[in-house]
Amino acid sequence: MTRPLTLLIKETLELPKVKQFLNSKARNSEATKKGYSIALAHFQTFLSSSEYNVETVLNALVEKKIDVYELLEQFIEHLKIRQDEYMNNTKLSNRTILFYITGLKSYLEYYDIEFSAKKLKSKVTMPKVLRRMKKSLNAEDIRNILLACNNVRLKLFILVLASSGLRSIEALSLRNCDIDFSQSPTTVHIMAENTKTKQERESYISDEASTELKQNLNQNIKMIIISNILLILYLLNGKLTRQTHIIFMAYYIIFLLHYFKELIWISEKTVKAYKEEKYRFISLDPL
């Protein structure tokens, strides 16, 4: 009976050499680490019919007891008949198999198993992957998206993405202090921890995006002022009605988020959710 892949991954991750290798990959990308851990779990399954596991096979390869190219070829054949437990038990796609082979090669190279590019090409039949040219959005496409969007902040987010070239996670992580409106065009600073390469960089946004962004920040400032006024009223009166209490808590929590995190993208849905009492941790009884 085939053992669940999740169990194999867990067992494989406990092996010291595997753990060391994956930790080195996690410095760049958690997604890569996860993908490579699945690849090595499949490799562990492949080796289960032999006397080796993913660690002991390294010495056998170094001592030339096993031919590395033959091993890769056999592993590819093994993957072709495997089913993807994460995709409704369908067969692994060629793209996925190629990724797993890349992961295994990276693991072997990490432990000084050398490959010859020429021999790899002649001795190992890599799965073919269709490579289609990606078509980027043109100005008309972006314009149509903006016209179809009825959410102000989403429109602004799209404008920032379109004009700066930022990844979505980079744009979502922007703080007030990362935007320099004194420069022309407006400069955007992306912190190292939010980039894929883990290196700081700068980008620029269009005048249109800059104007919209200023208006959004001004609106956030108004929300902070309102929250402070409500706080003063609360401290002076010591008692609020049920409805005012909920509104006060909504704006004040947003104020705290804005103050401590300096977040730009304060969602209107957040305000609405608090007003509609969707977050039940707020006391509904008058103080």
mmCIF file of C-alpha atoms in Angstrom:
data_model
loop_
_atom_site.group_PDB
_atom_site.id
_atom_site.type_symbol
_atom_site.label_atom_id
_atom_site.label_comp_id
_atom_site.label_asym_id
_atom_site.label_seq_id
_atom_site.Cartn_x
_atom_site.Cartn_y
_atom_site.Cartn_z
ATOM 1 C CA MET A 1 0.000 0.000 0.000
ATOM 2 C CA THR A 2 1.324 3.435 -0.967
ATOM 3 C CA ARG A 3 2.021 5.628 2.022
ATOM 4 C CA PRO A 4 0.527 9.145 2.058
ATOM 5 C CA LEU A 5 2.843 11.767 0.617
ATOM 6 C CA THR A 6 2.274 14.072 3.594
ATOM 7 C CA LEU A 7 3.678 11.396 5.927
ATOM 8 C CA LEU A 8 6.667 10.839 3.654
ATOM 9 C CA ILE A 9 7.372 14.564 3.557
ATOM 10 C CA LYS A 10 7.286 14.738 7.353
ATOM 11 C CA GLU A 11 9.697 11.799 7.698
ATOM 12 C CA THR A 12 12.012 13.113 4.996
ATOM 13 C CA LEU A 13 12.184 16.552 6.600
ATOM 14 C CA GLU A 14 13.489 14.963 9.810
ATOM 15 C CA LEU A 15 16.643 13.698 8.095
ATOM 16 C CA PRO A 16 19.582 15.986 9.054
ATOM 17 C CA LYS A 17 21.076 16.405 5.575
ATOM 18 C CA VAL A 18 17.683 17.070 4.034
ATOM 19 C CA LYS A 19 16.891 19.598 6.745
ATOM 20 C CA GLN A 20 20.214 21.392 6.187
ATOM 21 C CA PHE A 21 19.675 21.546 2.424
ATOM 22 C CA LEU A 22 16.084 22.808 2.665
ATOM 23 C CA ASN A 23 17.012 25.460 5.234
ATOM 24 C CA SER A 24 19.572 26.824 2.785
ATOM 25 C CA LYS A 25 16.827 27.116 0.150
ATOM 26 C CA ALA A 26 14.367 28.755 2.554
ATOM 27 C CA ARG A 27 16.609 31.820 2.720
ATOM 28 C CA ASN A 28 15.440 32.715 -0.774
ATOM 29 C CA SER A 29 11.948 31.262 -0.999
ATOM 30 C CA GLU A 30 9.623 29.293 1.262
ATOM 31 C CA ALA A 31 7.747 28.136 -1.841
ATOM 32 C CA THR A 32 10.947 26.617 -3.263
ATOM 33 C CA LYS A 33 11.622 24.887 0.051
ATOM 34 C CA LYS A 34 8.136 23.370 0.054
ATOM 35 C CA GLY A 35 8.427 22.232 -3.568
ATOM 36 C CA TYR A 36 11.846 20.667 -3.020
ATOM 37 C CA SER A 37 10.640 18.871 0.122
ATOM 38 C CA ILE A 38 7.898 17.223 -1.975
ATOM 39 C CA ALA A 39 10.494 16.305 -4.615
ATOM 40 C CA LEU A 40 12.721 14.635 -2.011
ATOM 41 C CA ALA A 41 9.716 12.803 -0.533
ATOM 42 C CA HIS A 42 9.041 11.350 -3.994
ATOM 43 C CA PHE A 43 12.736 10.463 -4.240
ATOM 44 C CA GLN A 44 12.491 8.697 -0.868
ATOM 45 C CA THR A 45 9.560 6.668 -2.216
ATOM 46 C CA PHE A 46 11.556 5.835 -5.335
ATOM 47 C CA LEU A 47 14.497 4.583 -3.227
ATOM 48 C CA SER A 48 12.294 2.557 -0.853
ATOM 49 C CA SER A 49 12.658 -0.573 -2.996
ATOM 50 C CA SER A 50 16.459 -0.373 -2.683
ATOM 51 C CA GLU A 51 18.878 -0.428 0.244
ATOM 52 C CA TYR A 52 19.257 3.374 0.207
ATOM 53 C CA ASN A 53 17.417 6.448 1.389
ATOM 54 C CA VAL A 54 17.847 10.110 0.415
ATOM 55 C CA GLU A 55 20.866 10.435 2.726
ATOM 56 C CA THR A 56 22.727 7.142 2.266
ATOM 57 C CA VAL A 57 22.422 7.367 -1.511
ATOM 58 C CA LEU A 58 24.802 10.341 -1.430
ATOM 59 C CA ASN A 59 27.791 8.201 -0.404
ATOM 60 C CA ALA A 60 26.905 5.612 -3.037
ATOM 61 C CA LEU A 61 26.931 8.331 -5.696
ATOM 62 C CA VAL A 62 30.235 9.803 -4.480
ATOM 63 C CA GLU A 63 31.827 6.334 -4.499
ATOM 64 C CA LYS A 64 30.417 5.729 -8.011
ATOM 65 C CA LYS A 65 28.455 2.681 -6.866
ATOM 66 C CA ILE A 66 25.447 4.235 -8.580
ATOM 67 C CA ASP A 67 25.472 6.102 -11.883
ATOM 68 C CA VAL A 68 23.898 9.512 -11.262
ATOM 69 C CA TYR A 69 22.506 9.827 -14.804
ATOM 70 C CA GLU A 70 20.901 6.388 -14.687
ATOM 71 C CA LEU A 71 19.452 7.274 -11.286
ATOM 72 C CA LEU A 72 17.869 10.456 -12.656
ATOM 73 C CA GLU A 73 16.470 8.621 -15.687
ATOM 74 C CA GLN A 74 14.869 5.968 -13.473
ATOM 75 C CA PHE A 75 13.485 8.615 -11.118
ATOM 76 C CA ILE A 76 11.831 10.404 -14.039
ATOM 77 C CA GLU A 77 10.153 7.150 -15.090
ATOM 78 C CA HIS A 78 8.998 6.673 -11.504
ATOM 79 C CA LEU A 79 7.462 10.161 -11.436
ATOM 80 C CA LYS A 80 5.626 9.590 -14.707
ATOM 81 C CA ILE A 81 3.484 6.880 -13.125
ATOM 82 C CA ARG A 82 2.994 8.698 -9.821
ATOM 83 C CA GLN A 83 -0.212 10.556 -9.024
ATOM 84 C CA ASP A 84 -0.374 14.085 -7.685
ATOM 85 C CA GLU A 85 -2.132 13.945 -4.306
ATOM 86 C CA TYR A 86 -2.488 17.731 -4.376
ATOM 87 C CA MET A 87 -4.293 17.732 -7.735
ATOM 88 C CA ASN A 88 -7.137 15.196 -7.320
ATOM 89 C CA ASN A 89 -4.752 12.263 -7.845
ATOM 90 C CA THR A 90 -4.113 13.125 -11.480
ATOM 91 C CA LYS A 91 -0.796 12.243 -13.086
ATOM 92 C CA LEU A 92 2.089 14.589 -12.459
ATOM 93 C CA SER A 93 2.475 17.111 -15.264
ATOM 94 C CA ASN A 94 5.733 17.384 -17.200
ATOM 95 C CA ARG A 95 6.285 20.813 -15.678
ATOM 96 C CA THR A 96 5.944 19.384 -12.150
ATOM 97 C CA ILE A 97 8.269 16.473 -12.948
ATOM 98 C CA LEU A 98 10.846 18.887 -14.343
ATOM 99 C CA PHE A 99 10.611 20.973 -11.169
ATOM 100 C CA TYR A 100 11.133 17.878 -8.993
ATOM 101 C CA ILE A 101 14.177 16.874 -11.052
ATOM 102 C CA THR A 102 15.560 20.390 -10.632
ATOM 103 C CA GLY A 103 15.020 20.032 -6.880
ATOM 104 C CA LEU A 104 16.793 16.679 -6.758
ATOM 105 C CA LYS A 105 19.700 17.997 -8.833
ATOM 106 C CA SER A 106 20.002 20.940 -6.469
ATOM 107 C CA TYR A 107 20.081 18.559 -3.488
ATOM 108 C CA LEU A 108 22.755 16.359 -5.054
ATOM 109 C CA GLU A 109 24.875 19.338 -6.109
ATOM 110 C CA TYR A 110 24.616 20.765 -2.591
ATOM 111 C CA TYR A 111 26.411 17.627 -1.399
ATOM 112 C CA ASP A 112 29.072 17.791 -4.132
ATOM 113 C CA ILE A 113 27.593 15.338 -6.630
ATOM 114 C CA GLU A 114 28.862 16.701 -9.930
ATOM 115 C CA PHE A 115 26.996 16.743 -13.232
ATOM 116 C CA SER A 116 28.212 17.148 -16.769
ATOM 117 C CA ALA A 117 25.762 19.242 -18.781
ATOM 118 C CA LYS A 118 26.704 17.316 -21.931
ATOM 119 C CA LYS A 119 26.169 13.886 -20.328
ATOM 120 C CA LEU A 120 22.978 15.050 -18.655
ATOM 121 C CA LYS A 121 21.564 16.046 -22.026
ATOM 122 C CA SER A 122 22.580 12.824 -23.770
ATOM 123 C CA LYS A 123 21.825 10.297 -21.005
ATOM 124 C CA VAL A 124 18.730 11.721 -19.309
ATOM 125 C CA THR A 125 15.464 12.241 -21.178
ATOM 126 C CA MET A 126 13.959 15.318 -19.614
ATOM 127 C CA PRO A 127 10.173 15.772 -19.959
ATOM 128 C CA LYS A 128 9.159 18.299 -22.580
ATOM 129 C CA VAL A 129 7.313 21.380 -21.406
ATOM 130 C CA LEU A 130 5.331 23.629 -23.727
ATOM 131 C CA ARG A 131 6.677 27.141 -23.435
ATOM 132 C CA ARG A 132 4.187 29.724 -24.588
ATOM 133 C CA MET A 133 5.044 33.372 -24.906
ATOM 134 C CA LYS A 134 3.393 35.313 -22.108
ATOM 135 C CA LYS A 135 1.356 38.245 -23.322
ATOM 136 C CA SER A 136 1.521 41.238 -21.029
ATOM 137 C CA LEU A 137 -1.366 43.634 -20.487
ATOM 138 C CA ASN A 138 -1.330 46.697 -22.709
ATOM 139 C CA ALA A 139 -2.602 50.174 -21.860
ATOM 140 C CA GLU A 140 -6.061 49.405 -23.254
ATOM 141 C CA ASP A 141 -6.360 46.247 -21.119
ATOM 142 C CA ILE A 142 -5.456 48.180 -17.974
ATOM 143 C CA ARG A 143 -7.894 50.944 -18.887
ATOM 144 C CA ASN A 144 -10.729 48.407 -19.280
ATOM 145 C CA ILE A 145 -9.895 46.826 -15.916
ATOM 146 C CA LEU A 146 -9.969 50.226 -14.213
ATOM 147 C CA LEU A 147 -13.291 51.125 -15.842
ATOM 148 C CA ALA A 148 -14.812 47.840 -14.667
ATOM 149 C CA CYS A 149 -13.576 48.325 -11.107
ATOM 150 C CA ASN A 150 -16.002 50.043 -8.720
ATOM 151 C CA ASN A 151 -13.763 49.947 -5.632
ATOM 152 C CA VAL A 152 -11.672 53.091 -5.126
ATOM 153 C CA ARG A 153 -8.813 51.429 -3.282
ATOM 154 C CA LEU A 154 -8.669 48.510 -5.694
ATOM 155 C CA LYS A 155 -8.401 50.981 -8.582
ATOM 156 C CA LEU A 156 -5.543 52.696 -6.779
ATOM 157 C CA PHE A 157 -3.845 49.360 -6.144
ATOM 158 C CA ILE A 158 -4.085 48.459 -9.846
ATOM 159 C CA LEU A 159 -2.693 51.878 -10.817
ATOM 160 C CA VAL A 160 0.291 51.409 -8.503
ATOM 161 C CA LEU A 161 0.952 47.902 -9.836
ATOM 162 C CA ALA A 162 0.616 48.945 -13.475
ATOM 163 C CA SER A 163 2.873 51.993 -13.233
ATOM 164 C CA SER A 164 5.538 50.646 -10.863
ATOM 165 C CA GLY A 165 5.997 47.016 -11.879
ATOM 166 C CA LEU A 166 5.799 45.954 -8.229
ATOM 167 C CA ARG A 167 4.713 42.452 -7.296
ATOM 168 C CA SER A 168 1.412 42.353 -5.448
ATOM 169 C CA ILE A 169 3.011 41.412 -2.101
ATOM 170 C CA GLU A 170 5.487 44.284 -2.497
ATOM 171 C CA ALA A 171 2.708 46.791 -3.134
ATOM 172 C CA LEU A 172 0.614 45.481 -0.234
ATOM 173 C CA SER A 173 3.604 45.869 2.092
ATOM 174 C CA LEU A 174 4.163 49.562 1.285
ATOM 175 C CA ARG A 175 4.160 52.001 4.201
ATOM 176 C CA ASN A 176 3.709 55.766 4.207
ATOM 177 C CA CYS A 177 7.435 56.286 4.730
ATOM 178 C CA ASP A 178 8.217 54.186 1.623
ATOM 179 C CA ILE A 179 6.636 56.798 -0.690
ATOM 180 C CA ASP A 180 8.639 59.893 -1.644
ATOM 181 C CA PHE A 181 6.288 62.422 -3.237
ATOM 182 C CA SER A 182 9.061 65.066 -3.365
ATOM 183 C CA GLN A 183 10.712 63.222 -6.254
ATOM 184 C CA SER A 184 9.500 63.437 -9.822
ATOM 185 C CA PRO A 185 8.301 60.885 -10.694
ATOM 186 C CA THR A 186 7.212 59.742 -7.227
ATOM 187 C CA THR A 187 9.684 57.197 -5.850
ATOM 188 C CA VAL A 188 8.656 53.982 -4.122
ATOM 189 C CA HIS A 189 11.086 52.184 -1.796
ATOM 190 C CA ILE A 190 10.649 48.418 -1.449
ATOM 191 C CA MET A 191 12.124 46.858 1.687
ATOM 192 C CA ALA A 192 14.410 43.833 1.299
ATOM 193 C CA GLU A 193 12.200 41.483 3.332
ATOM 194 C CA ASN A 194 9.311 42.058 0.917
ATOM 195 C CA THR A 195 11.196 41.378 -2.328
ATOM 196 C CA LYS A 196 11.703 38.023 -4.006
ATOM 197 C CA THR A 197 15.474 38.567 -4.246
ATOM 198 C CA LYS A 198 15.725 39.858 -0.638
ATOM 199 C CA GLN A 199 17.412 43.021 -1.906
ATOM 200 C CA GLU A 200 16.116 46.549 -1.434
ATOM 201 C CA ARG A 201 15.183 48.423 -4.566
ATOM 202 C CA GLU A 202 13.341 51.484 -5.793
ATOM 203 C CA SER A 203 10.634 51.936 -8.374
ATOM 204 C CA TYR A 204 8.477 54.789 -9.632
ATOM 205 C CA ILE A 205 4.769 55.427 -10.042
ATOM 206 C CA SER A 206 2.939 57.555 -12.589
ATOM 207 C CA ASP A 207 1.566 61.031 -11.866
ATOM 208 C CA GLU A 208 -1.972 59.627 -12.005
ATOM 209 C CA ALA A 209 -1.164 56.928 -9.430
ATOM 210 C CA SER A 210 0.691 59.478 -7.299
ATOM 211 C CA THR A 211 -2.324 61.833 -7.198
ATOM 212 C CA GLU A 212 -4.711 59.016 -6.288
ATOM 213 C CA LEU A 213 -2.316 57.755 -3.627
ATOM 214 C CA LYS A 214 -2.103 61.192 -1.996
ATOM 215 C CA GLN A 215 -5.901 61.375 -1.832
ATOM 216 C CA ASN A 216 -6.030 57.925 -0.229
ATOM 217 C CA LEU A 217 -3.454 58.886 2.404
ATOM 218 C CA ASN A 218 -5.364 62.082 3.180
ATOM 219 C CA GLN A 219 -8.492 59.998 3.721
ATOM 220 C CA ASN A 220 -6.568 57.774 6.132
ATOM 221 C CA ILE A 221 -5.462 60.868 8.059
ATOM 222 C CA LYS A 222 -9.111 61.941 8.362
ATOM 223 C CA MET A 223 -9.907 58.531 9.820
ATOM 224 C CA ILE A 224 -7.145 58.988 12.398
ATOM 225 C CA ILE A 225 -8.499 62.419 13.374
ATOM 226 C CA ILE A 226 -12.006 60.988 13.780
ATOM 227 C CA SER A 227 -10.699 58.132 15.916
ATOM 228 C CA ASN A 228 -8.870 60.574 18.186
ATOM 229 C CA ILE A 229 -11.951 62.782 18.544
ATOM 230 C CA LEU A 230 -14.015 59.737 19.481
ATOM 231 C CA LEU A 231 -11.372 58.714 21.997
ATOM 232 C CA ILE A 232 -11.493 62.167 23.614
ATOM 233 C CA LEU A 233 -15.293 62.024 23.765
ATOM 234 C CA TYR A 234 -15.087 58.604 25.326
ATOM 235 C CA LEU A 235 -12.628 59.764 27.976
ATOM 236 C CA LEU A 236 -14.694 62.876 28.736
ATOM 237 C CA ASN A 237 -18.085 61.231 28.906
ATOM 238 C CA GLY A 238 -17.074 57.832 30.205
ATOM 239 C CA LYS A 239 -20.189 56.405 28.630
ATOM 240 C CA LEU A 240 -21.218 55.737 25.040
ATOM 241 C CA THR A 241 -24.325 54.386 23.400
ATOM 242 C CA ARG A 242 -24.124 50.923 21.893
ATOM 243 C CA GLN A 243 -23.946 52.214 18.298
ATOM 244 C CA THR A 244 -21.374 54.928 19.049
ATOM 245 C CA HIS A 245 -19.301 52.409 20.969
ATOM 246 C CA ILE A 246 -19.115 50.100 17.935
ATOM 247 C CA ILE A 247 -18.232 52.941 15.557
ATOM 248 C CA PHE A 248 -15.605 54.230 17.983
ATOM 249 C CA MET A 249 -13.996 50.790 18.259
ATOM 250 C CA ALA A 250 -13.980 50.367 14.480
ATOM 251 C CA TYR A 251 -12.207 53.651 13.801
ATOM 252 C CA TYR A 252 -9.880 53.337 16.762
ATOM 253 C CA ILE A 253 -8.680 49.854 15.806
ATOM 254 C CA ILE A 254 -8.023 51.162 12.296
ATOM 255 C CA PHE A 255 -6.130 54.059 13.847
ATOM 256 C CA LEU A 256 -3.952 51.632 15.799
ATOM 257 C CA LEU A 257 -3.283 49.575 12.676
ATOM 258 C CA HIS A 258 -2.341 52.715 10.793
ATOM 259 C CA TYR A 259 -0.225 54.154 13.601
ATOM 260 C CA PHE A 260 1.798 51.053 14.408
ATOM 261 C CA LYS A 261 2.029 49.468 10.963
ATOM 262 C CA GLU A 262 1.869 52.612 8.806
ATOM 263 C CA LEU A 263 -0.215 50.647 6.340
ATOM 264 C CA ILE A 264 -1.491 52.370 3.219
ATOM 265 C CA TRP A 265 -4.215 49.954 2.160
ATOM 266 C CA ILE A 266 -6.809 50.435 4.896
ATOM 267 C CA SER A 267 -9.830 48.736 3.401
ATOM 268 C CA GLU A 268 -13.325 50.214 3.402
ATOM 269 C CA LYS A 269 -14.529 46.660 4.060
ATOM 270 C CA THR A 270 -12.681 46.712 7.385
ATOM 271 C CA VAL A 271 -14.667 49.750 8.505
ATOM 272 C CA LYS A 272 -17.917 48.276 7.202
ATOM 273 C CA ALA A 273 -17.301 44.934 8.909
ATOM 274 C CA TYR A 274 -16.855 46.554 12.287
ATOM 275 C CA LYS A 275 -19.930 48.748 11.799
ATOM 276 C CA GLU A 276 -22.002 45.700 10.869
ATOM 277 C CA GLU A 277 -20.813 43.945 14.026
ATOM 278 C CA LYS A 278 -19.158 41.105 12.132
ATOM 279 C CA TYR A 279 -16.261 41.059 14.572
ATOM 280 C CA ARG A 280 -17.934 39.874 17.736
ATOM 281 C CA PHE A 281 -15.003 40.449 20.098
ATOM 282 C CA ILE A 282 -16.207 44.069 20.419
ATOM 283 C CA SER A 283 -18.536 44.379 23.402
ATOM 284 C CA LEU A 284 -22.053 45.172 22.221
ATOM 285 C CA ASP A 285 -23.207 46.487 25.584
ATOM 286 C CA PRO A 286 -22.947 50.206 26.389
ATOM 287 C CA LEU A 287 -20.040 51.057 28.658
#
